[in-house]
Coordinates of C-alpha atoms in Angstrom, one line a residue:
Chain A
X467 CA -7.4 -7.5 -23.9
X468 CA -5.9 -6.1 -27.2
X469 CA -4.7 -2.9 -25.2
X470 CA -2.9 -5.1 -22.6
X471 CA -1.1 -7.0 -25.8
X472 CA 0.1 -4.0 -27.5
X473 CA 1.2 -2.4 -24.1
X474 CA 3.0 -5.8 -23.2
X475 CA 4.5 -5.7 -26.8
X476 CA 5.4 -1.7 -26.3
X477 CA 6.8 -3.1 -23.2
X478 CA 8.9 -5.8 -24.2
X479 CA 10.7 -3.4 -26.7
X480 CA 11.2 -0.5 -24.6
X481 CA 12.9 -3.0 -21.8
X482 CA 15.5 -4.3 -24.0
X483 CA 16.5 -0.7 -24.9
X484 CA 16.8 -0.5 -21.2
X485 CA 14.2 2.0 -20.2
X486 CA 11.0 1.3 -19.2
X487 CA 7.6 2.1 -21.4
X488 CA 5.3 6.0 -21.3
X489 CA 2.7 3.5 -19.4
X490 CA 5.1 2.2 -16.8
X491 CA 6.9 5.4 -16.6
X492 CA 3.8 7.4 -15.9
X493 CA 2.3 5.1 -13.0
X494 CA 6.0 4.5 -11.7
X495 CA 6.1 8.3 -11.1
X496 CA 2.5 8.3 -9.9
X497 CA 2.9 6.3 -7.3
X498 CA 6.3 7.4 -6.2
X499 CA 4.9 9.9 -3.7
X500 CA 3.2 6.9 -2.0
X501 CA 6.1 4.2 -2.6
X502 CA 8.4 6.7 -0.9
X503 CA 6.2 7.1 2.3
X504 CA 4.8 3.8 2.6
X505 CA 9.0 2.6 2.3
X506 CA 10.2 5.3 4.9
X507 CA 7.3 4.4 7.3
X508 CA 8.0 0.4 6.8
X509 CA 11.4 0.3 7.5
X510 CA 11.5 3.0 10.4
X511 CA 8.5 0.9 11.8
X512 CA 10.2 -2.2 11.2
X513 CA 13.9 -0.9 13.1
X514 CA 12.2 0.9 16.0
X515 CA 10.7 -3.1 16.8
X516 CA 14.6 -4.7 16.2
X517 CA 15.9 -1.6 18.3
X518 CA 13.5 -2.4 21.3
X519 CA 14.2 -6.3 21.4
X520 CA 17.7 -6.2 20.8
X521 CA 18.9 -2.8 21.7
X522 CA 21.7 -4.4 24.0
X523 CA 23.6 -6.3 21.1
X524 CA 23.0 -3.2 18.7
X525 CA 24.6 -1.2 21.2
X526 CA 27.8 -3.5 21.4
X527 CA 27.6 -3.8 17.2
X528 CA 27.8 -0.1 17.3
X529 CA 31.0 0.3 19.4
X530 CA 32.2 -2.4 17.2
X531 CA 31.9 -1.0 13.9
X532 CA 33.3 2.3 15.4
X533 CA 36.3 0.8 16.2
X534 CA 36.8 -0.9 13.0
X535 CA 36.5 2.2 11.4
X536 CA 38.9 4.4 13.4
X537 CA 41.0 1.1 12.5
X538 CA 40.2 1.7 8.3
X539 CA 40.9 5.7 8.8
X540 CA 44.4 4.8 9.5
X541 CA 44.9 3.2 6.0
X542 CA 42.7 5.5 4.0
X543 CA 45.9 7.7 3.3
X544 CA 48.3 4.5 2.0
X545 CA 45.1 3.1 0.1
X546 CA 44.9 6.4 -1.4
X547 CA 48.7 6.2 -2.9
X548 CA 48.6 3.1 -4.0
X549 CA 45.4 3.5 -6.2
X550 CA 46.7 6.6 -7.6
X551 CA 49.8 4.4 -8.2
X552 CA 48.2 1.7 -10.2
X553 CA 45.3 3.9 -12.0
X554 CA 48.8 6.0 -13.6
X555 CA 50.8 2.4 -14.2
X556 CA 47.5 1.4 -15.9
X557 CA 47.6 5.1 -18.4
X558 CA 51.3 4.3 -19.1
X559 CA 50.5 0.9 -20.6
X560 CA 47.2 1.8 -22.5
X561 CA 45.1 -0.4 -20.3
X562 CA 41.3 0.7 -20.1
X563 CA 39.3 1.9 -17.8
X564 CA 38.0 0.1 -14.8
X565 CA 34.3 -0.5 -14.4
X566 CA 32.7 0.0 -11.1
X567 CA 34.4 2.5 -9.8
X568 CA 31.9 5.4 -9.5
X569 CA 29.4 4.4 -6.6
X570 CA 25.9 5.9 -7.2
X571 CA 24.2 5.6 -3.5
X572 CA 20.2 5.5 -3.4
X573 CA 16.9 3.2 -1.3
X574 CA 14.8 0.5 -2.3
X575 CA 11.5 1.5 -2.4
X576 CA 9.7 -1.1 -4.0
X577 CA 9.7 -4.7 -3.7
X578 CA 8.5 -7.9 -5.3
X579 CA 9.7 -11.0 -3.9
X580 CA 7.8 -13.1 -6.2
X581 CA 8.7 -10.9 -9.4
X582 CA 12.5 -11.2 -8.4
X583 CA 12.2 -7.2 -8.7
X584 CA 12.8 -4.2 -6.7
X585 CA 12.6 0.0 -7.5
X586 CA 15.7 2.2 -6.6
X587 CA 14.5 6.1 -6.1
X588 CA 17.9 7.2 -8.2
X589 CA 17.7 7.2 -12.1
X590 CA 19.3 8.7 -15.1
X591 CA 19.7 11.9 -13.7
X592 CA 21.9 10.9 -10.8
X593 CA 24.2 8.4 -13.8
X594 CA 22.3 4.9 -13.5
X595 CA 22.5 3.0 -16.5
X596 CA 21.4 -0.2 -17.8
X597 CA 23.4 -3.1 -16.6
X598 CA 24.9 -1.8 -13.8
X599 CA 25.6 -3.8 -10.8
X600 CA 23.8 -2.9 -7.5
X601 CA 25.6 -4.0 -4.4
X602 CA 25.0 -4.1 -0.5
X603 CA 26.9 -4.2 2.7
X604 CA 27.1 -7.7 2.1
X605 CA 27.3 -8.4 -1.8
X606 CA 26.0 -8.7 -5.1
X607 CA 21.7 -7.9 -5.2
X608 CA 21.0 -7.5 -8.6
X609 CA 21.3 -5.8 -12.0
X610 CA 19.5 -2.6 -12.9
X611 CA 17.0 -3.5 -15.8
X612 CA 15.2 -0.5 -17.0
X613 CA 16.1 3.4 -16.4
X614 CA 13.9 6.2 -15.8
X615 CA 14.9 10.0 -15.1
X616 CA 14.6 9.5 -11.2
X617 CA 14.3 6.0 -10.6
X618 CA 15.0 2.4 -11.8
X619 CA 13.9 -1.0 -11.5
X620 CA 16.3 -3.4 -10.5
X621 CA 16.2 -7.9 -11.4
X622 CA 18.3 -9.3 -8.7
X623 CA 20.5 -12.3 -8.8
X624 CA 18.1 -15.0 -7.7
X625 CA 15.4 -14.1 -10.6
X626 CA 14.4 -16.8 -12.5
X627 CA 12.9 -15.2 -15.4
X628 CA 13.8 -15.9 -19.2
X629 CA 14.7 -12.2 -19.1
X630 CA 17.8 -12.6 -17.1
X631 CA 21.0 -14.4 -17.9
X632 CA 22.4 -14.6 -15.0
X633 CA 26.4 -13.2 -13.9
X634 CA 29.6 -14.7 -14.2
X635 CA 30.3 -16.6 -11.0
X636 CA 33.5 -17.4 -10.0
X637 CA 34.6 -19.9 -7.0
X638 CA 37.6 -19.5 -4.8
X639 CA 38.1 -23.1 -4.8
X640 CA 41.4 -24.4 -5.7
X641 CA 41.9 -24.3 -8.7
X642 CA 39.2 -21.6 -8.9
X643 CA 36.1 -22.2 -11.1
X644 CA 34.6 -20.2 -13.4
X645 CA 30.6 -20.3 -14.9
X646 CA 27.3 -18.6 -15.2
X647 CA 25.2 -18.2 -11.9
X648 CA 21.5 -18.6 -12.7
X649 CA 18.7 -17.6 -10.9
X650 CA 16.2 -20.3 -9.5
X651 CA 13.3 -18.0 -7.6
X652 CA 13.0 -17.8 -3.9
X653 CA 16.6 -16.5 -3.1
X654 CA 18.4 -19.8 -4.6
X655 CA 21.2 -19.3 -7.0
X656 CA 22.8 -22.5 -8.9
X657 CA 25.7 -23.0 -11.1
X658 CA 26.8 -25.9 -13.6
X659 CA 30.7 -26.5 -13.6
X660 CA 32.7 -29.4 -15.4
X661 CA 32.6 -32.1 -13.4
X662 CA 36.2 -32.6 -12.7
X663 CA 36.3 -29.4 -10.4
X664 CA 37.2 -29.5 -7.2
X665 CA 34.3 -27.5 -5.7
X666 CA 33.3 -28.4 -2.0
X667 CA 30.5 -27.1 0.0
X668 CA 31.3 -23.7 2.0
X669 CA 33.6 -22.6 -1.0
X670 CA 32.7 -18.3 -1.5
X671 CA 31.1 -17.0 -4.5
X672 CA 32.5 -14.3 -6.2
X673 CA 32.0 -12.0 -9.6
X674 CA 34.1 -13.2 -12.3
X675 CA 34.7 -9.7 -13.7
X676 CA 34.6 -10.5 -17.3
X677 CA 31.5 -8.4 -17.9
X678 CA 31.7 -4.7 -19.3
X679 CA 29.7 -3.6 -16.0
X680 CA 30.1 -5.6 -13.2
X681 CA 33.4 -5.7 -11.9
X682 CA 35.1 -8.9 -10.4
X683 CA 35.6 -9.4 -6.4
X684 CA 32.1 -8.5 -5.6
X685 CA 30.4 -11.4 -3.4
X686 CA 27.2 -13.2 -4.3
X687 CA 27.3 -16.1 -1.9
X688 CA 28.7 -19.6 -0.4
X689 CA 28.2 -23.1 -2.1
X690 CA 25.8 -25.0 0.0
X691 CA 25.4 -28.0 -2.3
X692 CA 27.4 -30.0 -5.2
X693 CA 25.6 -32.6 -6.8
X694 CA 26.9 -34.7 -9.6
X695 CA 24.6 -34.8 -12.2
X696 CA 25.9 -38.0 -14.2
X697 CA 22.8 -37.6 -17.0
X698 CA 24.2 -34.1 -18.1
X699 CA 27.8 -34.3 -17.1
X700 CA 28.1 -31.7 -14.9
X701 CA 28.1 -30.7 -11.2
X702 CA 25.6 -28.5 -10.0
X703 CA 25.9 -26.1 -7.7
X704 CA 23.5 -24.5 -4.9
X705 CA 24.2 -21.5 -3.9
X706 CA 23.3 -19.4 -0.7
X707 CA 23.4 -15.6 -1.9
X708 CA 24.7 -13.3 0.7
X709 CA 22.9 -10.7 0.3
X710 CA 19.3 -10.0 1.4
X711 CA 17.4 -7.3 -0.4
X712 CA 14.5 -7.5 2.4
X713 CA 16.8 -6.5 5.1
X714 CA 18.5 -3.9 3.3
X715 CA 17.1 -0.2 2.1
X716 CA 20.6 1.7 1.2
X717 CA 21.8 0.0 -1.6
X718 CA 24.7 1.3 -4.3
X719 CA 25.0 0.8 -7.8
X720 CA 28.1 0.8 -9.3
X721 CA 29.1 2.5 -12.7
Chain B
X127 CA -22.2 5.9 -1.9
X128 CA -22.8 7.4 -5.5
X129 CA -21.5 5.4 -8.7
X130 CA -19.1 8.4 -9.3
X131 CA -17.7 8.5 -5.7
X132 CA -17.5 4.6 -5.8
X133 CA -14.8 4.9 -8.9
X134 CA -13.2 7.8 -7.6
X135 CA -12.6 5.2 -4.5
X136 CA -11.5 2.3 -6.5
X137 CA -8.6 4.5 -8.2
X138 CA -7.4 5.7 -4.9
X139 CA -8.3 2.1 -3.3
X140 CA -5.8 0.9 -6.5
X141 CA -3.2 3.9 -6.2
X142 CA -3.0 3.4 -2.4
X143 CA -2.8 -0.6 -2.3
X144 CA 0.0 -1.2 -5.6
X145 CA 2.4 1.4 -3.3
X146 CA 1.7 -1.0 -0.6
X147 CA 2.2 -3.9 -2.6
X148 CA 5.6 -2.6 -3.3
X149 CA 6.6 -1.2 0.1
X150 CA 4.6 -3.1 3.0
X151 CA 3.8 -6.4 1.6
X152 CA 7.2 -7.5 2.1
X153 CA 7.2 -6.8 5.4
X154 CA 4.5 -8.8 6.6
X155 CA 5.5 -12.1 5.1
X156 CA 4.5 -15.0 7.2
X157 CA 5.9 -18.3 6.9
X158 CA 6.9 -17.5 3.6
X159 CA 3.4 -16.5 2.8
X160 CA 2.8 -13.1 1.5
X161 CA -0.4 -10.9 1.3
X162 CA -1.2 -9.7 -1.9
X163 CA -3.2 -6.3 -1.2
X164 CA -4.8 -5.8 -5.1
X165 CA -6.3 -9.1 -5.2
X166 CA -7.5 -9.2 -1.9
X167 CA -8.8 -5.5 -2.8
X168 CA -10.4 -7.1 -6.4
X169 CA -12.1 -10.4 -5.1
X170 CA -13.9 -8.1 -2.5
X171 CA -15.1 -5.7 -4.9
X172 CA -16.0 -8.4 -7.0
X173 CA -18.8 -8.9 -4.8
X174 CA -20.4 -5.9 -5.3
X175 CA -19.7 -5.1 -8.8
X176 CA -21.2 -6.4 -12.1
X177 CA -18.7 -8.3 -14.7
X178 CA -17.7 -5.1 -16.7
X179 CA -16.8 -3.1 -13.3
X180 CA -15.1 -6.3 -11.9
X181 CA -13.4 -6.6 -15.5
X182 CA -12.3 -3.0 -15.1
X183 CA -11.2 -2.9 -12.0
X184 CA -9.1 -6.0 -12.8
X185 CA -7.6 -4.3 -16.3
X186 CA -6.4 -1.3 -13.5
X187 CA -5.2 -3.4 -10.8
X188 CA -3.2 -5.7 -14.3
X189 CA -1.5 -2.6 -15.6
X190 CA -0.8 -0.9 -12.2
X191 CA 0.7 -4.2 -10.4
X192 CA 2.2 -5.0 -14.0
X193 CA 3.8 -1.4 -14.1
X194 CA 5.6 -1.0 -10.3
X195 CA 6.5 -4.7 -10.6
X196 CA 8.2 -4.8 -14.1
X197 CA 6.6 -8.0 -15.0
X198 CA 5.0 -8.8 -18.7
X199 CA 2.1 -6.1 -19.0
X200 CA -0.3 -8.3 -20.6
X201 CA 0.0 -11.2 -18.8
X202 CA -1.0 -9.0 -15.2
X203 CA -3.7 -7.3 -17.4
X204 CA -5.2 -10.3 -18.9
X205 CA -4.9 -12.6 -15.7
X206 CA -6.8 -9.9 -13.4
X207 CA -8.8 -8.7 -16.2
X208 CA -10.3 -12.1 -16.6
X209 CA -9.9 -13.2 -13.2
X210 CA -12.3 -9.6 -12.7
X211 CA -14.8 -10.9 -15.1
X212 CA -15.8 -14.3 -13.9
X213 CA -15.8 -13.6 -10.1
X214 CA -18.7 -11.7 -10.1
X215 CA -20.5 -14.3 -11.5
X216 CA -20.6 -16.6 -8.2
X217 CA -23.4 -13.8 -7.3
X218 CA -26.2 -15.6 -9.6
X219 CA -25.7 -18.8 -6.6
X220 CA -27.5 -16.8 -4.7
X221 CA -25.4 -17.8 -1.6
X222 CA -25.6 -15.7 1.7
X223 CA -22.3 -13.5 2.0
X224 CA -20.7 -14.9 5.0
X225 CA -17.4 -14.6 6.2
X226 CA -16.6 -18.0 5.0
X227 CA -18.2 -17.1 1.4
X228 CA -16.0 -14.0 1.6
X229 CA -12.8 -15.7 2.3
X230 CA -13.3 -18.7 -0.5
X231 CA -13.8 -16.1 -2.9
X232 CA -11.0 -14.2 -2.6
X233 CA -9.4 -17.4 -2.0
X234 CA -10.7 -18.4 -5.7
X235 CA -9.9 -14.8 -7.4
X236 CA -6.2 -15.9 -6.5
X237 CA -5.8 -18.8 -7.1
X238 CA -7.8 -18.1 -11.0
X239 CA -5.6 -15.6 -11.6
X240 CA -2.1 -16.6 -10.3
X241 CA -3.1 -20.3 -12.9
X242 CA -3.7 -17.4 -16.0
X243 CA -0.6 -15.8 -15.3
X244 CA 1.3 -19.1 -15.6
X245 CA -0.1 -20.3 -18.4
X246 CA 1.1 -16.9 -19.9
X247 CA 4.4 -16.3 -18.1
X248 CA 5.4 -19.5 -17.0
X249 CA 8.1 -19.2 -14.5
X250 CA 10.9 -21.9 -13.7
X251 CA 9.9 -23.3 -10.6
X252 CA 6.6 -24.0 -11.2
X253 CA 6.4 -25.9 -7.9
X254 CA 7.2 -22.9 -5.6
X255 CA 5.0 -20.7 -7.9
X256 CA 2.0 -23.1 -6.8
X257 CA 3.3 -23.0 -3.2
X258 CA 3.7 -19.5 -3.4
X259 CA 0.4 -18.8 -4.5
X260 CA -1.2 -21.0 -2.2
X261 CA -0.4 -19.5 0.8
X262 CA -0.8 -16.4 -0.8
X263 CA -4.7 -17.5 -1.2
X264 CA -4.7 -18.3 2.4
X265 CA -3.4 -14.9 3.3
X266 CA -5.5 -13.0 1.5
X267 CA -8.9 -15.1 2.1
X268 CA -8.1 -14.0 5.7
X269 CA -7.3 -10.3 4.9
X270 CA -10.2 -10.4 3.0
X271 CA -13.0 -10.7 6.1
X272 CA -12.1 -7.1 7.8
X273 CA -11.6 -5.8 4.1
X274 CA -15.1 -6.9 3.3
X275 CA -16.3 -5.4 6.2
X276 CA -15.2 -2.2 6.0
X277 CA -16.1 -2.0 2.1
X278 CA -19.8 -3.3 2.7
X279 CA -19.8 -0.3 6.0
X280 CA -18.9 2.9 3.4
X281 CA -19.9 1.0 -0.2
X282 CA -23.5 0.6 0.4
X283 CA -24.0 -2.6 -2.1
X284 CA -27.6 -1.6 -3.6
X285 CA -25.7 1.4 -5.3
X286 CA -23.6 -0.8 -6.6
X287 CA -25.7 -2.5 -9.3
X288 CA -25.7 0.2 -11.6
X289 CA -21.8 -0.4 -12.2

């Protein structure tokens, strides 16, 4: 019992240096082998079943997406100029530089609904850090908590543990609103905003920007809910994330 | 089943079932309830094993669950730990080890240690946490009858009270 304090104590400090413990390190890259194959054999198992029953709408997603991007290959060259244009306009008057722009690909390979937590199989070595944003097709999963060489573990938004502040939220309401999004366990996010807002159900959810990592634009979900909570003077929010960590295995973390 | 082969088991039983914790658990989520393969693995074991092996066994399944999963080290340790040490005591009752007994318990070994864990690391909906662990309970008592099984097949129990 004394052992498992000072290890939880080890722990503790280690994780708010951003990296994880010798302990935790050691069985992470113990069971890696294992983590890796079990993940691999779960998710190919898991899309061979979704490809059988619903190979015809896969099929007409497919052509779809094709199409959109032949569609996104014909802008690629004017996007191109026109973020060379602004990254030079933003050297000429001394602004600094933009965060998120380096996008470090990798795979869940661990999960823990419960825990709020999952394990990405890209680390230090491949430019991870601390704080960094990790994104889906679909939005904003989480924030990369601890670092190791070749792997990192990874709270996502809807954590509710005393560990995790939460990310500025902003919503593209008019006038748009800005706060903290909390996490409430079990995939529920919620937000308290003045309540004088004008925030309505089915309003998006967006990344406020004002954080040294995460960069602004990125989506985390839709209002669902606005309750006015007279006792504290303020509205709460419910929000729907939009992305789903236990659909997903590519993620990207952005640096 | 030697005493040395049976530990050499229970580490690969341990190393085998946190990467499946991680990986597969997920996957087989049923009506929000969720299998939880270590305790399952533990309250079955428990039946075999003495209090210092099931105390053991639980300090390894703590740190190893407590390690993939990033959550507070000591409160997994202490929670299984503990949770490891009193379940082999509903041995002294004497009762026959039915299916029914085998479920219950592992029902039990959840339920004991998911309580421990939230007096340590309470989280903020305390509510769902209950829910959640629950039908966790319920999952894993039903896991638990094949898993017993399979474990009384290879372990033979009377080589078991040495541990």
């Amino acid at each position: 019992m004394l052992l498992g304090l000072c290890l939880g104590q080890w722990q503790s400090s280690n994780r708010r240096a951003g990296r994880p413990d010798l302990v935790t390190s050691l069985i992470t890259h113990l069971e890696a082998p294992l983590t890796g194959a079990f993940s691999s054999a779960a998710f190919s198992t898991e899309r061979f079943l979704t490809g059988m029953s619903r190979a015809g709408a896969l099929v007409e997603q497919n052509r779809r997406l094709e199409a959109l991007v032949h569609s996104a290959e014909l802008y690629d060259a004017r996007v191109e100029l026109l973020t060379s244009e602004v990254e030079n306009l933003r050297k000429l008057q001394g602004f600094g530089e933009v965060t998120g722009k380096v996008r470090i690909g990798g795979i869940v390979v661990g999960f823990f609904p419960t825990e709020a937590r999952a394990t990405l199989n890209i680390g230090s070595a491949q430019g991870v850090a601390a704080g960094c944003p990790v994104i889906s097709g679909e939005g904003l999963l989480g924030v990369v908590q601890t670092v190791d060489r070749d792997s990192c573990l990874v709270t996502l938004i809807w954590s509710s543990s005393p560990d995790f502040k939460g990310v500025g939220g902003l919503i593209l309401s008019n006038p748009p609103t800005a706060s903290i999004v909390h996490g409430e366990g079990a995939g529920r996010l919620r937000m308290d905003i003045d309540p004088n807002t004008n925030v309505k159900a089915g309003d998006r959810v967006v990344t406020t920007g004002y954080s040294a990592r995460i960069p602004r634009g990125i989506a985390i979900g839709q209002v669902v809910e606005v309750v006015d909570d007279k006792d504290f003077g303020v509205k709460r929010i419910q929000i729907y994330p939009d992305a789903d960590i236990s659909t997903v295995r590519e993620v990207v973390v952005l640096k | 089943m030697t005493n040395r082969n049976t530990v050499l088991f229970c580490i690969a039983a341990v190393w085998v079932l946190a990467a499946a914790q991680a990986t597969v658990a997920p996957h087989l989520e049923i009506l929000g309830s969720r299998p939880d393969f270590m305790l399952t693995f533990m309250g079955c074991m428990c039946l075999f094993m003495s209090r210092t092996a099931g105390s053991v066994l639980g300090f390894f399944c703590g740190l190893t669950y407590g390690a993939l999963a990033g959550v507070h080290l000591f409160a997994s340790i202490f929670s299984r730990t503990v949770t490891g040490f009193i379940a082999p005591a509903g041995r002294k009752f004497g009762l026959e080890v039915t299916p029914l007994v085998v479920a219950a318990t592992v029902f039990a070994v959840t339920v004991v240690s998911q309580l421990l864990w939230l007096f340590l690391a309470a989280p903020k909906g305390v509510l769902s946490f209950l829910g959640d662990t629950i039908r966790s309970a319920m999952y894993n008592g039903l896991l638990s009858v094949p898993l017993y099984a399979l474990l009384r097949k290879f372990l033979r129990p009377a080589s078991l009270t040495g541990l």
